[in-house]
Amino acid sequence: NDVRENLTYEKFGGAIRELAQTIADDGYEPDIVVSIARGGVFVAGGLAYALDCKNIHLVNVEFYTGVGTTLEMPVMLAPVPNAIDFSGKKVLITDDVADTGKTLKLVHDFCLDHVAEVRSAVIYEKSHSLVKCEYVWKRTDEWINFPWSVEPPVVRREGQVLDA
Ligand code: 5GP
């Protein structure tokens, strides 16, 4: 399957503003944005600024090992945030995409017992996701190319000596 949904950094900027506007129009004012690293970091930063929320927490979750290939279950990597920090707070969980929804469910359930309220915002949600996010910019069932992960990591070039 060669069809791809292609998000560029340019489109991302508009998507974040639109997603934030939807959240603001809904009257949800999060105290904390919880970012699922690494893809959710971009979304968290954009939404936190647009929603004027100064508090971002980060959760590292590993699940995907390649295009469409995953570990059996998503796992939270250390350091796991202290749930006490969330107690009584209105939390907004952010990620780039809810695909199977397993990653978001893991973080959502982790927060649930401790917080006043928890909602989720993603740029994309796929129709088979077991989590239905309150805020979604676009629905698709294609594999998505994100601008931050579509290119391989940079490698060191020979002969590039930088003066101090
Ligand atoms: P889930 O647990 O919902 O299946 O997947 C969540 C994570 O898997 C996302 O945060 C993202 O990192 C990765 N992922 C899932 N679907 C896609 C996709 O279509 N494209 C890319 N680039 N990553 C994806």
CSV table of C-alpha atoms and ligand atoms in Angstrom, one decimal:
chain,number,residue,atom,x,y,z
A,1,ASN,CA,0.0,0.0,0.0
A,2,ASP,CA,1.8,3.1,-1.3
A,3,VAL,CA,-0.8,5.7,-0.4
A,4,ARG,CA,0.4,8.1,2.2
A,5,GLU,CA,-1.0,11.0,4.0
A,6,ASN,CA,1.7,13.6,3.9
A,7,LEU,CA,2.0,16.2,6.6
A,8,THR,CA,4.5,19.0,6.0
A,9,TYR,CA,5.8,21.5,8.5
A,10,GLU,CA,3.8,24.1,6.7
A,11,LYS,CA,0.6,22.2,7.0
A,12,PHE,CA,1.4,21.3,10.6
A,13,GLY,CA,1.4,25.0,11.6
A,14,GLY,CA,-2.1,25.5,10.4
A,15,ALA,CA,-3.3,22.2,11.8
A,16,ILE,CA,-2.1,23.1,15.3
A,17,ARG,CA,-3.9,26.4,15.2
A,18,GLU,CA,-7.1,24.8,14.0
A,19,LEU,CA,-6.9,22.1,16.6
A,20,ALA,CA,-6.2,24.6,19.4
A,21,GLN,CA,-9.2,26.7,18.2
A,22,THR,CA,-11.5,23.7,18.4
A,23,ILE,CA,-10.3,23.0,22.0
A,24,ALA,CA,-10.8,26.7,23.0
A,25,ASP,CA,-14.2,26.8,21.4
A,26,ASP,CA,-15.1,23.8,23.4
A,27,GLY,CA,-14.2,25.6,26.6
A,28,TYR,CA,-11.5,23.2,27.7
A,29,GLU,CA,-8.7,25.0,29.5
A,30,PRO,CA,-6.0,22.4,30.4
A,31,ASP,CA,-3.7,23.0,33.4
A,32,ILE,CA,-1.2,20.5,32.0
A,33,VAL,CA,-0.4,19.3,28.5
A,34,VAL,CA,1.0,15.7,28.6
A,35,SER,CA,3.1,15.0,25.6
A,36,ILE,CA,3.7,11.5,24.3
A,37,ALA,CA,7.3,11.5,23.0
A,38,ARG,CA,8.5,11.7,20.5
A,39,GLY,CA,5.8,12.6,17.9
A,40,GLY,CA,3.5,14.2,20.5
A,41,VAL,CA,6.2,16.7,21.5
A,42,PHE,CA,5.6,18.8,18.4
A,43,VAL,CA,1.9,18.8,19.0
A,44,ALA,CA,2.3,19.5,22.7
A,45,GLY,CA,4.5,22.5,22.2
A,46,GLY,CA,2.2,24.0,19.5
A,47,LEU,CA,-1.0,23.4,21.5
A,48,ALA,CA,0.5,24.6,24.8
A,49,TYR,CA,1.5,28.0,23.2
A,50,ALA,CA,-1.8,28.3,21.3
A,51,LEU,CA,-3.9,27.5,24.5
A,52,ASP,CA,-1.6,29.6,26.7
A,53,CYS,CA,-0.8,26.6,29.0
A,54,LYS,CA,2.7,26.9,30.5
A,55,ASN,CA,3.0,23.4,31.9
A,56,ILE,CA,4.1,20.5,29.7
A,57,HIS,CA,4.8,17.0,31.0
A,58,LEU,CA,6.5,14.3,28.9
A,59,VAL,CA,5.9,10.6,28.7
A,60,ASN,CA,8.1,8.4,26.7
A,61,VAL,CA,6.3,5.5,25.0
A,62,GLU,CA,7.8,3.0,22.6
A,63,PHE,CA,5.6,1.0,20.3
A,64,TYR,CA,6.4,1.3,16.6
A,65,THR,CA,9.6,-0.2,15.2
A,66,GLY,CA,8.9,0.6,11.6
A,67,VAL,CA,6.1,1.3,9.0
A,68,GLY,CA,3.2,-0.6,10.4
A,69,THR,CA,5.4,-2.9,12.6
A,70,THR,CA,5.0,-2.7,16.4
A,71,LEU,CA,6.0,-4.2,19.6
A,72,GLU,CA,3.3,-6.4,21.1
A,73,MET,CA,2.2,-3.7,23.5
A,74,PRO,CA,3.3,-0.1,23.9
A,75,VAL,CA,5.6,0.4,26.9
A,76,MET,CA,6.3,3.5,29.0
A,77,LEU,CA,10.0,4.2,29.2
A,78,ALA,CA,11.7,5.6,32.2
A,79,PRO,CA,11.5,8.2,33.7
A,80,VAL,CA,7.8,7.6,34.2
A,81,PRO,CA,6.2,10.9,35.4
A,82,ASN,CA,5.0,11.1,39.0
A,83,ALA,CA,1.2,10.9,38.8
A,84,ILE,CA,1.0,13.1,41.9
A,85,ASP,CA,1.9,16.0,39.7
A,86,PHE,CA,-1.4,15.5,37.8
A,87,SER,CA,-3.6,15.3,40.9
A,88,GLY,CA,-6.7,17.5,40.6
A,89,LYS,CA,-5.5,18.9,37.3
A,90,LYS,CA,-7.2,19.3,34.0
A,91,VAL,CA,-5.0,17.4,31.6
A,92,LEU,CA,-4.7,17.4,27.8
A,93,ILE,CA,-2.9,14.4,26.4
A,94,THR,CA,-1.3,15.0,23.0
A,95,ASP,CA,0.1,12.8,20.3
A,96,ASP,CA,0.6,13.0,16.6
A,97,VAL,CA,-1.8,10.1,15.7
A,98,ALA,CA,-4.1,7.7,17.4
A,99,ASP,CA,-3.6,4.6,15.2
A,100,THR,CA,-4.4,1.4,17.1
A,101,GLY,CA,-5.0,3.9,20.0
A,102,LYS,CA,-3.0,1.6,22.4
A,103,THR,CA,-0.4,4.3,23.1
A,104,LEU,CA,-3.0,6.9,24.0
A,105,LYS,CA,-5.0,4.4,26.1
A,106,LEU,CA,-1.9,3.5,28.1
A,107,VAL,CA,-1.2,7.2,29.0
A,108,HIS,CA,-4.9,8.0,29.4
A,109,ASP,CA,-5.4,5.1,31.9
A,110,PHE,CA,-2.2,6.2,33.7
A,111,CYS,CA,-3.6,9.7,34.2
A,112,LEU,CA,-7.2,8.8,34.8
A,113,ASP,CA,-7.1,7.9,38.5
A,114,HIS,CA,-5.3,11.0,39.5
A,115,VAL,CA,-6.7,13.9,37.6
A,116,ALA,CA,-9.7,16.1,37.7
A,117,GLU,CA,-10.3,15.6,34.0
A,118,VAL,CA,-8.4,14.2,31.1
A,119,ARG,CA,-9.0,14.7,27.4
A,120,SER,CA,-6.9,13.9,24.3
A,121,ALA,CA,-5.9,15.8,21.2
A,122,VAL,CA,-4.3,14.4,18.1
A,123,ILE,CA,-3.6,15.6,14.6
A,124,TYR,CA,-4.8,12.4,13.1
A,125,GLU,CA,-7.1,9.6,14.2
A,126,LYS,CA,-7.6,6.4,12.3
A,127,SER,CA,-11.1,4.8,12.2
A,128,HIS,CA,-10.0,1.6,14.0
A,129,SER,CA,-8.5,3.4,17.0
A,130,LEU,CA,-9.8,1.9,20.3
A,131,VAL,CA,-9.5,5.4,21.8
A,132,LYS,CA,-11.8,8.1,20.5
A,133,CYS,CA,-10.0,11.4,21.1
A,134,GLU,CA,-12.1,14.5,22.0
A,135,TYR,CA,-10.1,16.6,19.6
A,136,VAL,CA,-9.0,15.4,16.1
A,137,TRP,CA,-7.7,17.6,13.3
A,138,LYS,CA,-8.2,15.0,10.5
A,139,ARG,CA,-9.3,11.4,10.1
A,140,THR,CA,-7.4,9.1,7.8
A,141,ASP,CA,-6.7,5.4,7.4
A,142,GLU,CA,-3.5,5.9,5.4
A,143,TRP,CA,0.0,5.6,6.8
A,144,ILE,CA,1.0,9.2,7.6
A,145,ASN,CA,4.4,10.8,6.8
A,146,PHE,CA,5.2,13.2,9.5
A,147,PRO,CA,7.8,15.9,8.7
A,148,TRP,CA,9.9,15.1,11.8
A,149,SER,CA,10.2,11.4,11.0
A,150,VAL,CA,9.9,11.1,7.2
A,151,GLU,CA,13.7,11.6,6.8
A,152,PRO,CA,16.3,9.4,8.3
A,153,PRO,CA,18.5,10.8,11.1
A,154,VAL,CA,21.4,13.0,9.9
A,155,VAL,CA,24.8,11.4,9.8
A,156,ARG,CA,28.1,13.1,10.4
A,157,ARG,CA,29.8,14.3,7.3
A,158,GLU,CA,33.6,13.8,6.9
A,159,GLY,CA,35.8,16.9,6.9
A,160,GLN,CA,33.3,19.2,8.6
A,161,VAL,CA,35.4,20.7,11.3
A,162,LEU,CA,33.7,23.5,13.2
A,163,ASP,CA,35.9,26.1,14.9
A,164,ALA,CA,35.0,26.9,18.5
B,1,5GP,P1,-0.9,3.7,18.3
B,1,5GP,O1,-0.5,3.3,19.7
B,1,5GP,O2,-2.1,4.6,18.3
B,1,5GP,O3,-1.1,2.6,17.4
B,1,5GP,O4,0.3,4.5,17.7
B,1,5GP,C1,0.8,5.7,18.3
B,1,5GP,C2,2.2,6.0,17.7
B,1,5GP,O5,2.6,5.2,16.7
B,1,5GP,C3,2.1,7.4,17.2
B,1,5GP,O6,2.5,8.3,18.2
B,1,5GP,C4,3.2,7.3,16.1
B,1,5GP,O7,4.5,7.6,16.6
B,1,5GP,C5,3.2,5.9,15.6
B,1,5GP,N1,2.3,5.8,14.4
B,1,5GP,C6,1.1,5.2,14.3
B,1,5GP,N2,0.6,5.3,13.1
B,1,5GP,C7,1.5,6.0,12.4
B,1,5GP,C8,1.5,6.5,11.0
B,1,5GP,O8,0.5,6.3,10.2
B,1,5GP,N3,2.6,7.2,10.6
B,1,5GP,C9,3.6,7.4,11.4
B,1,5GP,N4,4.7,8.1,10.9
B,1,5GP,N5,3.7,7.0,12.7
B,1,5GP,C10,2.6,6.3,13.2
